[in-house]
Coordinates of C-alpha atoms in Angstrom, one line a residue:
M1 CA -10.0 6.3 -3.3
A2 CA -8.9 9.4 -1.5
G3 CA -5.2 10.4 -1.2
A4 CA -3.0 13.3 -0.8
M5 CA -0.5 14.9 -3.2
T6 CA 2.1 17.4 -2.0
V7 CA 4.4 19.4 -4.3
D8 CA 7.7 20.8 -2.9
G9 CA 9.7 22.4 -5.6
G10 CA 10.7 19.6 -8.0
M11 CA 9.4 16.8 -5.8
V12 CA 5.9 15.4 -5.9
R13 CA 4.7 13.0 -3.2
I14 CA 1.5 11.0 -3.7
D15 CA 0.1 9.1 -0.7
R16 CA -2.4 6.4 -1.3
A17 CA -4.7 6.0 1.6
M18 CA -5.5 2.6 3.0
P19 CA -9.2 1.8 2.8
W20 CA -10.9 2.0 6.1
V21 CA -12.2 -1.6 5.6
G22 CA -8.6 -2.8 5.7
R23 CA -8.0 -1.1 8.9
L24 CA -11.2 -2.4 10.3
L25 CA -10.3 -5.9 9.4
S26 CA -7.1 -5.7 11.3
L27 CA -9.0 -5.2 14.6
P28 CA -10.3 -8.8 15.0
L29 CA -6.9 -10.1 14.1
L30 CA -5.2 -7.9 16.7
A31 CA -7.8 -8.8 19.3
A32 CA -7.3 -12.5 18.8
S33 CA -3.6 -12.1 18.9
G34 CA -3.8 -10.0 22.1
Y35 CA -6.0 -12.7 23.7
L36 CA -3.6 -15.5 22.9
L37 CA -0.5 -13.6 24.0
W38 CA -2.3 -12.4 27.2
N39 CA -2.9 -16.1 28.0
V40 CA 0.8 -16.8 27.4
A41 CA 1.7 -14.0 29.8
L42 CA -0.7 -15.3 32.5
G43 CA 0.7 -18.8 32.2
L44 CA 4.2 -17.6 32.4
R45 CA 3.4 -15.5 35.4
Q46 CA 1.8 -18.5 37.1
D47 CA 4.9 -20.7 36.3
F48 CA 7.4 -18.1 37.5
S49 CA 5.5 -17.3 40.7
G50 CA 5.7 -20.9 41.8
F51 CA 2.1 -22.1 41.1
G52 CA 3.1 -24.3 38.1
R53 CA 6.0 -25.8 36.3
L54 CA 7.3 -24.3 33.1
A55 CA 8.2 -27.8 31.8
D56 CA 4.6 -28.8 32.0
D57 CA 3.4 -25.7 30.2
L58 CA 6.1 -25.3 27.6
V59 CA 4.3 -26.8 24.7
P60 CA 1.1 -24.8 25.2
V61 CA 3.1 -21.6 25.8
L62 CA 5.0 -22.1 22.5
V63 CA 1.8 -23.0 20.6
F64 CA -0.1 -20.0 21.9
T65 CA 2.9 -17.7 21.3
G66 CA 3.2 -19.0 17.7
L67 CA -0.5 -18.6 17.0
G68 CA -0.6 -15.2 18.6
L69 CA 2.3 -14.0 16.3
L70 CA 0.8 -15.8 13.3
V71 CA -2.5 -14.0 13.7
G72 CA -1.1 -10.7 15.0
I73 CA 1.5 -9.9 12.4
P74 CA -1.0 -9.8 9.5
G75 CA -3.2 -7.6 11.7
L76 CA -0.3 -5.3 12.4
I77 CA 0.5 -5.1 8.6
L78 CA -3.1 -4.2 7.8
L79 CA -3.3 -1.6 10.5
T80 CA 0.0 0.2 9.6
F81 CA 0.1 -0.3 5.8
R82 CA 1.1 2.8 3.8
Y83 CA 2.0 3.2 0.1
F84 CA 3.4 6.3 -1.4
V85 CA 5.3 7.4 -4.5
V86 CA 7.8 10.2 -4.6
L87 CA 8.6 11.8 -8.0
N88 CA 11.9 13.8 -7.8
E89 CA 12.2 16.0 -10.9
T90 CA 15.7 17.3 -9.9
L91 CA 17.2 13.8 -9.4
R92 CA 15.1 12.3 -12.2
Q93 CA 14.1 9.5 -9.9
I94 CA 11.0 7.7 -8.7
V95 CA 10.8 6.1 -5.3
I96 CA 7.9 3.7 -4.6
T97 CA 7.5 2.9 -0.9
S98 CA 5.4 0.3 0.7
Q99 CA 5.6 0.7 4.5
F100 CA 4.3 -1.8 7.1
G101 CA 5.0 -0.2 10.5
P102 CA 8.8 0.1 10.8
L103 CA 9.5 -2.0 7.7
N104 CA 10.0 0.0 4.5
I105 CA 10.2 -1.7 1.1
R106 CA 11.5 0.8 -1.5
R107 CA 11.8 0.4 -5.3
H108 CA 13.7 3.0 -7.3
R109 CA 13.0 3.8 -10.9
N110 CA 14.4 6.2 -13.4
L111 CA 12.1 9.1 -14.2
A112 CA 13.6 9.3 -17.8
D113 CA 12.0 5.9 -18.6
Y114 CA 8.5 7.4 -18.2
H115 CA 7.1 9.7 -20.9
F116 CA 3.4 10.3 -20.2
I117 CA 0.6 10.1 -17.7
S118 CA -2.4 7.9 -18.6
I119 CA -5.9 7.8 -17.3
T120 CA -7.6 4.5 -17.8
D121 CA -10.8 2.8 -16.6
D122 CA -11.5 -0.7 -15.5
Y123 CA -14.6 -1.4 -17.7
D124 CA -16.8 -2.2 -14.7
A125 CA -20.4 -1.3 -15.3
D126 CA -21.4 -1.1 -11.6
L127 CA -18.6 1.0 -10.2
T128 CA -16.0 2.4 -12.6
T129 CA -12.6 3.4 -11.2
Y130 CA -10.3 5.7 -13.1
D131 CA -6.6 4.9 -12.6
V132 CA -3.9 7.6 -13.1
N133 CA -0.7 5.8 -14.2
L134 CA 2.8 6.9 -15.0
C135 CA 3.7 5.1 -18.3
G136 CA 6.7 4.6 -20.5
N137 CA 7.6 2.7 -23.6
K138 CA 6.7 -1.0 -24.2
G139 CA 8.4 -3.1 -21.6
T140 CA 8.3 -0.4 -18.9
E141 CA 6.1 -1.4 -16.1
P142 CA 3.5 1.4 -15.4
I143 CA 3.3 2.9 -12.0
N144 CA -0.3 3.3 -10.6
L145 CA -0.3 6.6 -8.8
M146 CA -3.9 6.8 -7.7
S147 CA -7.4 5.5 -8.3
F148 CA -10.6 7.5 -8.4
T149 CA -14.3 6.9 -8.7
R150 CA -14.9 10.2 -10.5
R151 CA -13.3 11.1 -13.8
E152 CA -12.9 14.8 -13.0
E153 CA -10.7 14.0 -10.0
A154 CA -8.5 11.7 -12.2
D155 CA -8.2 14.4 -14.8
K156 CA -7.3 17.0 -12.2
L157 CA -4.5 14.9 -10.7
A158 CA -3.1 13.9 -14.1
G159 CA -3.0 17.6 -15.1
E160 CA -1.3 18.7 -11.9
I161 CA 1.4 16.0 -12.1
G162 CA 1.8 16.6 -15.8
R163 CA 2.3 20.4 -15.2
V164 CA 4.9 19.7 -12.4
L165 CA 6.9 17.0 -14.3
K166 CA 6.3 18.5 -17.8
L167 CA 4.7 15.3 -19.1
P168 CA 1.6 15.0 -21.3
A169 CA -1.5 13.5 -19.8
R170 CA -3.4 11.1 -22.1
D171 CA -6.9 10.0 -21.6
Y172 CA -7.5 6.3 -22.6
V173 CA -10.9 6.0 -21.0
G174 CA -13.2 3.9 -23.1
T175 CA -10.5 2.6 -25.4
E176 CA -9.5 -1.1 -25.7
P177 CA -6.3 -2.1 -24.0
D178 CA -3.3 -3.0 -26.2
S179 CA -2.6 -6.7 -26.8
D180 CA 0.5 -8.1 -25.2
D181 CA 1.7 -9.4 -28.6
A182 CA 2.1 -6.1 -30.3

């Protein structure tokens, strides 16, 4: 999965790109929503221009408006979804942002809780993906920074982030995951 990393002094911003399949899947949803809302607009135009009564068309207008929004909002979310992580070395803070159009959902974490960068794989024989994670002690939820299909790219990103944040990069590819009991 391709993405971009920018370094500005003590700040590192990692953008995870939305797969093109997700953006492609949003188009039929937006087309269906547009069709439903267009029919609502045509019905309202007819009612307000004197060719119909709004009281007769109120239920279909409300149903088509509801269906148009119900189908269109997920399409809009798929089309405008962005996810990025900002690692601020000077403030010792991590900001994880999920953005859907104008809506931003931010989660703040303390950078001092994270001690190393790990590279892991998913044990899939057909298509192995290598995840670069920011990890801490037990009980600290790891932050997935990026996923790659080539190990060299994962090693390169982990090395660059480790150099900027002065954290060690550990390669756990091919090792068994820890049990949750330990």
